[in-house]
Coordinates of C-alpha atoms in Angstrom, one line a residue:
Chain A
X5 CA 8.2 -10.9 -28.3
X6 CA 9.0 -7.6 -29.0
X7 CA 6.0 -6.0 -28.0
X8 CA 5.6 -8.8 -24.5
X9 CA 9.0 -7.4 -23.8
X10 CA 7.6 -3.6 -24.5
X11 CA 4.7 -4.6 -22.3
X12 CA 6.9 -5.7 -19.3
X13 CA 10.0 -3.1 -19.5
X14 CA 8.0 -0.2 -20.2
X15 CA 10.0 2.7 -19.1
X16 CA 13.6 1.9 -19.8
X17 CA 16.5 2.7 -17.1
X18 CA 16.5 6.5 -17.9
X19 CA 12.2 7.4 -17.6
X20 CA 12.6 5.0 -14.5
X21 CA 15.9 7.7 -13.5
X22 CA 14.6 10.4 -13.9
X23 CA 11.0 10.0 -12.7
X24 CA 12.7 8.5 -8.9
X25 CA 14.8 12.1 -9.3
X26 CA 11.7 14.2 -10.1
X27 CA 10.4 12.8 -6.8
X28 CA 13.7 13.1 -5.1
X29 CA 14.1 16.7 -6.5
X30 CA 9.4 18.0 -5.7
X31 CA 9.6 15.7 -2.1
X32 CA 13.3 17.2 -1.8
X33 CA 14.2 14.2 1.6
X34 CA 16.4 11.6 -0.2
X35 CA 17.3 14.2 -2.8
X36 CA 21.2 14.2 -2.2
X37 CA 21.6 10.2 -1.7
X38 CA 20.1 9.2 -5.2
X39 CA 22.7 12.1 -5.7
X40 CA 25.6 10.0 -4.7
X41 CA 24.4 7.1 -5.9
X42 CA 24.4 8.5 -9.3
X43 CA 27.6 9.8 -9.2
X44 CA 28.6 6.5 -7.7
X45 CA 26.4 4.8 -10.7
X46 CA 28.1 6.8 -12.5
X47 CA 32.0 6.2 -11.1
X48 CA 30.9 2.9 -11.7
X49 CA 30.4 2.0 -8.2
X50 CA 27.6 1.1 -6.2
X51 CA 27.5 3.4 -2.5
X52 CA 25.4 1.1 -0.4
X53 CA 26.1 3.2 3.2
X54 CA 24.7 -0.1 5.5
X55 CA 24.4 -2.9 3.4
X56 CA 27.0 -4.7 1.8
X57 CA 28.5 -8.0 1.8
X58 CA 29.4 -9.3 5.1
X59 CA 26.8 -7.5 7.1
X60 CA 24.9 -8.7 9.5
X61 CA 21.1 -8.5 8.0
X62 CA 19.8 -8.7 11.5
X63 CA 22.5 -6.1 13.2
X64 CA 21.8 -3.5 10.3
X65 CA 18.1 -3.5 10.9
X66 CA 17.8 -3.4 14.8
X67 CA 14.6 -4.0 16.6
X68 CA 12.5 -4.4 12.9
X69 CA 10.3 -7.0 12.3
X70 CA 8.6 -7.8 9.2
X71 CA 5.0 -9.2 8.3
X72 CA 4.1 -12.4 7.0
X73 CA 1.3 -12.0 4.4
X74 CA -1.6 -13.4 5.4
X75 CA -5.8 -12.1 5.0
X76 CA -6.7 -9.4 7.3
X77 CA -8.6 -12.2 9.0
X78 CA -5.6 -14.1 10.0
X79 CA -4.2 -10.6 10.8
X80 CA -6.5 -10.6 13.6
X81 CA -6.3 -14.4 14.8
X82 CA -2.3 -13.7 15.2
X83 CA -3.5 -10.3 17.0
X84 CA -1.5 -8.6 14.0
X85 CA 2.0 -10.4 14.8
X86 CA 5.1 -9.6 13.1
X87 CA 8.1 -11.5 12.9
X88 CA 11.1 -10.6 14.2
X89 CA 14.2 -10.5 11.2
X90 CA 16.5 -12.7 13.6
X91 CA 13.7 -15.6 13.0
X92 CA 13.4 -15.2 9.6
X93 CA 17.5 -15.4 9.5
X94 CA 19.0 -16.8 13.0
X95 CA 20.3 -20.7 11.4
X96 CA 19.3 -19.9 7.8
X97 CA 19.6 -20.3 3.8
X98 CA 17.6 -17.6 3.0
X99 CA 17.4 -16.0 -0.5
X100 CA 15.5 -13.1 -0.1
X101 CA 14.1 -10.6 -3.3
X102 CA 12.9 -7.2 -3.0
X103 CA 10.7 -5.6 -5.5
X104 CA 8.4 -2.1 -5.9
X105 CA 5.5 -3.2 -5.1
X106 CA 2.8 -5.6 -5.7
X107 CA 0.6 -5.2 -8.6
X108 CA 3.6 -3.3 -10.9
X109 CA 4.5 -4.5 -13.5
X110 CA 8.0 -6.1 -13.7
X111 CA 7.7 -7.7 -10.7
X112 CA 4.1 -8.8 -11.0
X113 CA 5.4 -10.7 -15.1
X114 CA 8.7 -11.5 -14.7
X115 CA 10.6 -11.1 -10.6
X116 CA 8.6 -13.6 -9.1
X117 CA 8.3 -15.7 -12.2
X118 CA 11.6 -16.0 -12.1
X119 CA 11.9 -17.6 -8.3
X120 CA 9.0 -19.4 -8.5
X121 CA 10.0 -21.3 -11.5
X122 CA 13.5 -22.0 -10.3
X123 CA 12.1 -23.2 -6.8
X124 CA 13.9 -26.2 -6.6
X125 CA 17.0 -25.2 -8.0
X126 CA 17.5 -23.2 -5.1
X127 CA 15.9 -27.1 -2.3
X128 CA 18.6 -28.1 -3.9
X129 CA 21.5 -26.0 -3.5
X130 CA 20.0 -26.8 0.4
X131 CA 18.3 -22.9 0.5
X132 CA 15.7 -23.3 3.6
X133 CA 13.6 -20.4 2.4
X134 CA 13.4 -18.1 -0.9
X135 CA 11.5 -15.2 0.4
X136 CA 9.8 -11.9 -1.3
X137 CA 9.6 -8.3 0.6
X138 CA 7.8 -5.7 -0.3
X139 CA 6.5 -2.0 1.2
X140 CA 3.2 -2.9 1.2
X141 CA 1.2 -4.4 3.4
X142 CA 0.5 -7.8 4.4
X143 CA -2.7 -8.1 3.3
X144 CA -2.3 -7.2 0.0
X145 CA 1.6 -9.2 -0.1
X146 CA -1.1 -12.4 0.7
X147 CA -3.9 -11.2 -2.0
X148 CA -1.1 -10.2 -5.0
X149 CA 0.5 -13.6 -4.2
X150 CA -2.5 -15.7 -4.5
X151 CA -3.0 -14.6 -7.2
X152 CA 0.5 -15.5 -8.7
X153 CA -0.4 -18.1 -7.5
X154 CA 3.5 -18.2 -6.2
X155 CA 2.3 -18.5 -2.1
X156 CA 3.9 -22.5 -2.0
X157 CA 7.0 -22.3 -3.6
X158 CA 7.4 -18.5 -2.1
X159 CA 7.0 -17.0 1.8
X160 CA 6.0 -13.3 0.9
X161 CA 6.4 -10.7 3.5
X162 CA 4.3 -6.9 3.4
X163 CA 7.4 -4.3 5.4
X164 CA 4.3 -2.0 6.0
X165 CA 6.0 1.0 7.7
X166 CA 9.7 0.5 4.6
X167 CA 11.4 0.2 8.4
X168 CA 12.8 -2.5 7.0
X169 CA 14.1 -1.2 3.2
X170 CA 14.5 1.7 5.5
X171 CA 17.3 0.6 7.8
X172 CA 19.0 -1.4 4.9
X173 CA 19.2 2.3 2.6
X174 CA 16.9 0.5 0.2
X175 CA 14.5 2.4 -0.2
X176 CA 13.6 4.9 -3.5
X177 CA 10.8 7.0 -4.1
X178 CA 8.4 6.1 -6.5
X179 CA 5.7 9.0 -6.2
X180 CA 6.2 9.3 -10.3
X181 CA 5.4 6.3 -10.5
X182 CA 2.0 6.6 -8.2
X183 CA 3.2 4.0 -5.9
X184 CA 4.8 6.3 -3.5
X185 CA 8.6 5.7 -0.8
X186 CA 9.5 1.7 -1.5
X187 CA 11.9 -0.5 -1.8
X188 CA 14.4 -0.8 -4.5
X189 CA 14.5 -4.0 -7.0
X190 CA 16.9 -6.4 -5.1
X191 CA 18.3 -9.6 -4.2
X192 CA 20.0 -10.7 -1.8
X193 CA 22.3 -14.9 -0.3
X194 CA 22.2 -14.6 3.4
X195 CA 23.6 -17.2 5.3
X196 CA 22.6 -17.4 9.5
X197 CA 21.7 -13.3 9.4
X198 CA 25.5 -12.7 7.8
X199 CA 24.9 -11.4 3.5
X200 CA 27.0 -13.5 1.1
X201 CA 26.0 -12.4 -1.9
X202 CA 23.5 -8.6 -2.6
X203 CA 22.0 -7.2 -6.1
X204 CA 20.4 -3.8 -6.0
X205 CA 19.6 -3.0 -9.5
X206 CA 20.5 0.6 -11.1
X207 CA 16.8 0.7 -11.7
X208 CA 13.6 -0.4 -11.2
X209 CA 12.5 -1.0 -13.7
X210 CA 15.6 -3.9 -14.2
X211 CA 15.6 -7.4 -13.8
X212 CA 19.3 -7.4 -14.9
X213 CA 21.2 -8.6 -11.4
X214 CA 18.4 -9.4 -9.2
X215 CA 17.0 -12.6 -10.5
X216 CA 16.8 -15.7 -9.7
X217 CA 19.1 -16.5 -12.4
X218 CA 21.9 -14.3 -11.1
X219 CA 21.9 -15.7 -6.9
X220 CA 21.5 -18.7 -8.3
X221 CA 24.6 -18.6 -9.4
X222 CA 26.2 -17.0 -5.9
X223 CA 25.1 -20.1 -3.7
Chain B
X21 CA -24.9 -15.2 12.1
X22 CA -23.2 -14.3 15.4
X23 CA -20.0 -15.7 13.8
X24 CA -20.0 -13.8 10.6
X25 CA -21.1 -10.6 12.1
X26 CA -17.9 -12.3 14.4
X27 CA -15.8 -12.0 11.4
X28 CA -16.8 -9.5 10.1
X29 CA -16.7 -7.2 12.8
X30 CA -13.0 -8.3 14.7
X31 CA -12.5 -5.9 16.4
X32 CA -14.8 -3.4 18.3
X33 CA -14.1 0.4 18.9
X34 CA -13.0 0.0 22.3
X35 CA -10.6 -2.0 20.7
X36 CA -9.6 -1.0 17.4
X37 CA -9.5 2.5 19.7
X38 CA -7.0 0.8 21.6
X39 CA -4.4 0.3 18.3
X40 CA -4.5 3.9 16.9
X41 CA -3.9 5.8 20.7
X42 CA -0.8 2.9 20.7
X43 CA 0.6 3.4 18.0
X44 CA 0.3 6.9 18.3
X45 CA 2.3 7.0 21.6
X46 CA 4.2 4.8 20.3
X47 CA 4.8 6.9 17.1
X48 CA 4.7 10.5 18.5
X49 CA 3.7 12.2 15.7
X50 CA -0.9 12.6 15.8
X51 CA -1.0 11.7 19.4
X52 CA -2.5 15.3 20.6
X53 CA -4.9 15.7 17.6
X54 CA -6.7 12.2 18.7
X55 CA -6.0 12.8 22.4
X56 CA -8.2 16.3 21.3
X57 CA -11.2 14.1 19.0
X58 CA -10.5 11.4 21.7
X59 CA -12.5 13.8 24.2
X60 CA -14.2 15.7 22.0
X61 CA -16.1 12.2 21.4
X62 CA -16.8 11.5 25.0
X63 CA -17.9 14.5 24.8
X64 CA -20.4 13.9 22.1
X65 CA -19.0 15.8 20.6
X66 CA -16.3 15.3 16.6
X67 CA -13.1 17.3 15.8
X68 CA -12.1 17.5 12.9
X69 CA -10.4 20.6 11.5
X70 CA -10.6 21.0 8.0
X71 CA -13.8 19.7 6.9
X72 CA -17.2 20.0 7.6
X73 CA -20.2 20.0 6.3
X74 CA -20.4 23.2 4.4
X75 CA -16.8 23.7 3.9
X76 CA -15.2 23.3 0.0
X77 CA -13.6 19.9 -0.7
X78 CA -11.6 20.6 -3.7
X79 CA -10.2 24.0 -2.1
X80 CA -9.4 22.2 1.5
X81 CA -7.3 20.1 -0.1
X82 CA -5.5 22.8 -2.9
X83 CA -3.0 20.6 -5.6
X84 CA -3.9 17.6 -4.7
X85 CA -5.1 15.1 -6.9
X86 CA -6.0 11.2 -6.7
X87 CA -5.2 8.3 -8.8
X88 CA -8.3 6.2 -10.7
X89 CA -7.7 2.9 -10.2
X90 CA -5.3 1.0 -13.6
X91 CA -3.2 -2.1 -13.8
X92 CA 0.6 -1.6 -13.7
X93 CA 0.0 -1.2 -17.3
X94 CA -2.7 1.0 -17.9
X95 CA -0.9 3.1 -15.8
X96 CA 1.5 3.7 -17.7
X97 CA 0.0 4.2 -20.9
X98 CA -1.5 6.9 -19.0
X99 CA 1.5 8.2 -18.2
X100 CA 1.2 7.7 -14.9
X101 CA -1.6 10.8 -14.8
X102 CA -3.5 12.2 -12.2
X103 CA -6.8 13.0 -11.5
X104 CA -7.5 17.1 -10.1
X105 CA -10.3 17.2 -7.6
X106 CA -12.0 19.6 -9.2
X107 CA -12.6 17.2 -12.8
X108 CA -14.4 14.7 -9.5
X109 CA -16.7 17.5 -8.5
X110 CA -17.7 20.5 -10.7
X111 CA -20.8 20.3 -12.0
X112 CA -21.3 16.8 -10.4
X113 CA -23.4 15.4 -7.6
X114 CA -21.6 13.0 -6.0
X115 CA -21.0 10.1 -3.0
X116 CA -17.3 9.7 -2.0
X117 CA -16.3 7.4 1.0
X118 CA -13.0 6.5 2.5
X119 CA -11.5 3.4 3.9
X120 CA -8.9 2.4 5.3
X121 CA -7.5 -0.4 2.9
X122 CA -8.0 -2.8 -0.2
X123 CA -7.8 -5.9 1.1
X124 CA -9.0 -5.4 5.0
X125 CA -11.4 -6.9 6.7
X126 CA -14.6 -4.6 7.1
X127 CA -13.9 -2.8 3.9
X128 CA -14.6 -5.5 1.6
X129 CA -16.7 -7.6 3.7
X130 CA -19.4 -5.1 3.8
X131 CA -18.5 -1.3 2.9
X132 CA -18.3 -2.1 -0.2
X133 CA -20.6 -3.7 -0.8
X134 CA -23.2 -1.6 1.2
X135 CA -22.7 1.0 -2.3
X136 CA -22.2 -1.9 -5.0
X137 CA -25.8 -3.5 -4.0
X138 CA -27.0 -0.2 -3.6
X139 CA -25.8 2.0 -6.9
X140 CA -29.7 2.1 -8.0
X141 CA -30.9 4.2 -5.7
X142 CA -27.8 6.9 -6.1
X143 CA -28.5 7.1 -9.4
X144 CA -32.4 7.1 -9.5
X145 CA -31.9 10.0 -6.4
X146 CA -29.3 11.7 -9.3
X147 CA -25.4 10.8 -8.3
X148 CA -23.3 10.9 -11.0
X149 CA -20.5 9.5 -9.5
X150 CA -20.4 6.7 -6.2
X151 CA -16.5 7.1 -5.6
X152 CA -14.6 5.0 -3.1
X153 CA -10.8 5.9 -2.5
X154 CA -8.5 4.7 0.7
X155 CA -4.9 5.5 1.0
X156 CA -3.9 3.3 -1.7
X157 CA -1.6 3.2 -4.5
X158 CA -4.5 2.3 -7.3
X159 CA -2.5 0.0 -8.8
X160 CA -3.9 -2.3 -5.5
X161 CA -7.3 -0.7 -5.0
X162 CA -7.4 -2.0 -8.8
X163 CA -7.2 -5.5 -9.0
X164 CA -9.1 -4.9 -5.3
X165 CA -12.4 -3.4 -7.2
X166 CA -11.5 -6.5 -9.6
X167 CA -12.0 -9.4 -6.9
X168 CA -15.2 -7.0 -5.2
X169 CA -16.0 -7.0 -9.4
X170 CA -17.1 -3.2 -8.3
X171 CA -15.9 -1.9 -10.9
X172 CA -18.9 -0.8 -12.7
X173 CA -20.9 0.6 -9.9
X174 CA -17.5 2.2 -8.2
X175 CA -15.1 4.4 -8.9
X176 CA -12.3 3.8 -7.4
X177 CA -9.1 6.3 -6.4
X178 CA -5.8 6.0 -4.8
X179 CA -4.8 8.6 -2.6
X180 CA -1.1 6.6 -2.9
X181 CA 0.5 8.7 -0.5
X182 CA -2.8 9.8 1.2
X183 CA -2.4 14.2 0.5
X184 CA -5.7 14.7 -0.4
X185 CA -7.1 12.2 3.8
X186 CA -4.3 14.5 5.4
X187 CA -5.9 17.9 3.8
X188 CA -9.7 16.5 4.7
X189 CA -7.3 15.8 8.8
X190 CA -9.4 12.2 7.2
X191 CA -6.0 10.2 8.3
X192 CA -5.8 8.0 10.9
X193 CA -2.2 6.1 12.3
X194 CA -2.7 2.1 11.7
X195 CA 0.8 0.4 11.9
X196 CA -1.5 -1.4 15.1
X197 CA -3.1 -3.4 12.0
X198 CA 0.2 -3.7 10.9
X199 CA -1.7 -1.2 7.8
X200 CA 0.8 2.3 8.5
X201 CA -0.6 5.8 8.0
X202 CA -4.5 5.6 6.4
X203 CA -7.8 6.3 6.1
X204 CA -10.6 6.7 8.9
X205 CA -13.8 5.2 7.2
X206 CA -16.2 8.2 6.2
X207 CA -18.7 9.3 3.5
X208 CA -19.8 11.9 2.4
X209 CA -22.2 13.9 0.0
X210 CA -20.7 16.2 -2.2
X211 CA -22.9 19.0 -4.6
X212 CA -20.1 20.8 -7.0
X213 CA -17.5 20.6 -4.8
X214 CA -19.2 22.0 -1.2
X215 CA -20.2 18.7 1.1
X216 CA -23.7 18.6 2.2
X217 CA -23.6 15.9 3.9
X218 CA -20.2 13.9 6.5
X219 CA -20.3 10.4 8.5
X220 CA -17.3 9.7 10.0
X221 CA -16.9 6.3 12.1
X222 CA -15.8 6.9 16.1
X223 CA -14.2 3.8 15.3
X224 CA -12.2 2.5 11.5
X225 CA -14.4 -1.4 12.4
X226 CA -17.9 0.7 12.4
X227 CA -19.6 0.9 9.6
X228 CA -22.4 2.8 12.1
X229 CA -23.0 6.4 9.6
X230 CA -21.2 5.3 6.4
X231 CA -22.5 3.1 5.0
X232 CA -24.7 3.7 1.9
X233 CA -28.2 3.3 4.0
X234 CA -27.4 6.6 6.4
X235 CA -25.8 9.0 2.9
X236 CA -28.6 7.0 1.4
X237 CA -31.4 9.5 3.3
X238 CA -29.4 12.5 3.6
X239 CA -30.0 12.7 0.1

């Protein structure tokens, strides 16, 4: 079990934070915000400029659309259509979780499975859809969802240009892990567009507050 | 066969070009270069600022590294190491081809298979390695390579931040196809870093000049 956990959590929070800080320093952009966040975290308070409990997620990301996971051929058939946020959230109870990327360790081994395994509990609580989103194109998201055998339970969406996560101020530079600009690891319970609960991990390698168990207790 | 070809080539060159032009117009950046290229193409001449036959590919992309395709766990074990270009090209005969992305149609169905199926011919001509590269992270590239059963024949590398393709001026905006900034579709025969032959498609949906058959005739 120790070996297994070691594989699932290959980097601890401090190592991830160092990676992120190094990337931010090298690349210049985003460093100031990261420092503010780190100071806030040290003070025991989280700092997010654009998203919090009570935020209207549709208004916070105006004119932003996500891209439903699909094969390339389905993408062509759909004329590369996208899904406006209001179509996803309006008049619905939604649980949404974001993660650093398809085919990365913690996302594949722990984060997605925690939602897949609990899908019946979400449905029993009246949740209309459980959504997984990442800064990946929708074809990669689709292939990954199929590999995880999770497409039946969870709706997968790509945020290929990061515009959704940038609007919510939930991006982080993971160039140190060869990923580039990606999403924080987070989850939210959203009713008719309004965020009722929001959980953002201190480090992208953590699944301490963004897994299914936590948000099931918040619904 | 007609149906099959329709699936393999769902967009013709003009449709792709329109997508790219629309993206460039919407996003602002890159439009001028695209117009220059379009004019050059109309005149029957290709325009590439930084890469041509005779170019030293290592010097053209100084301090750029690629990321060998691997699983996330292998990435962690490697401490997220990258491969400097000189390690890839120095004292070697290399065939390298770039494409718009893992899990897209023409790349999966035609471009990679053309190299995989001809690997013995490349080896017979003394080629040390056949390399596939795309603006994807190395974990996605690895999963895609495994799905295509092509890892034995071809060395797959990610260019996660696009720095390799940007340095060579071989990027294009494919946001219209929900992909973002990606690589042109191209191939090159490179001896000890020097480009001996270079083929770049007019449209990313084409595999007219960048497939294995063409470059086999150039070695």
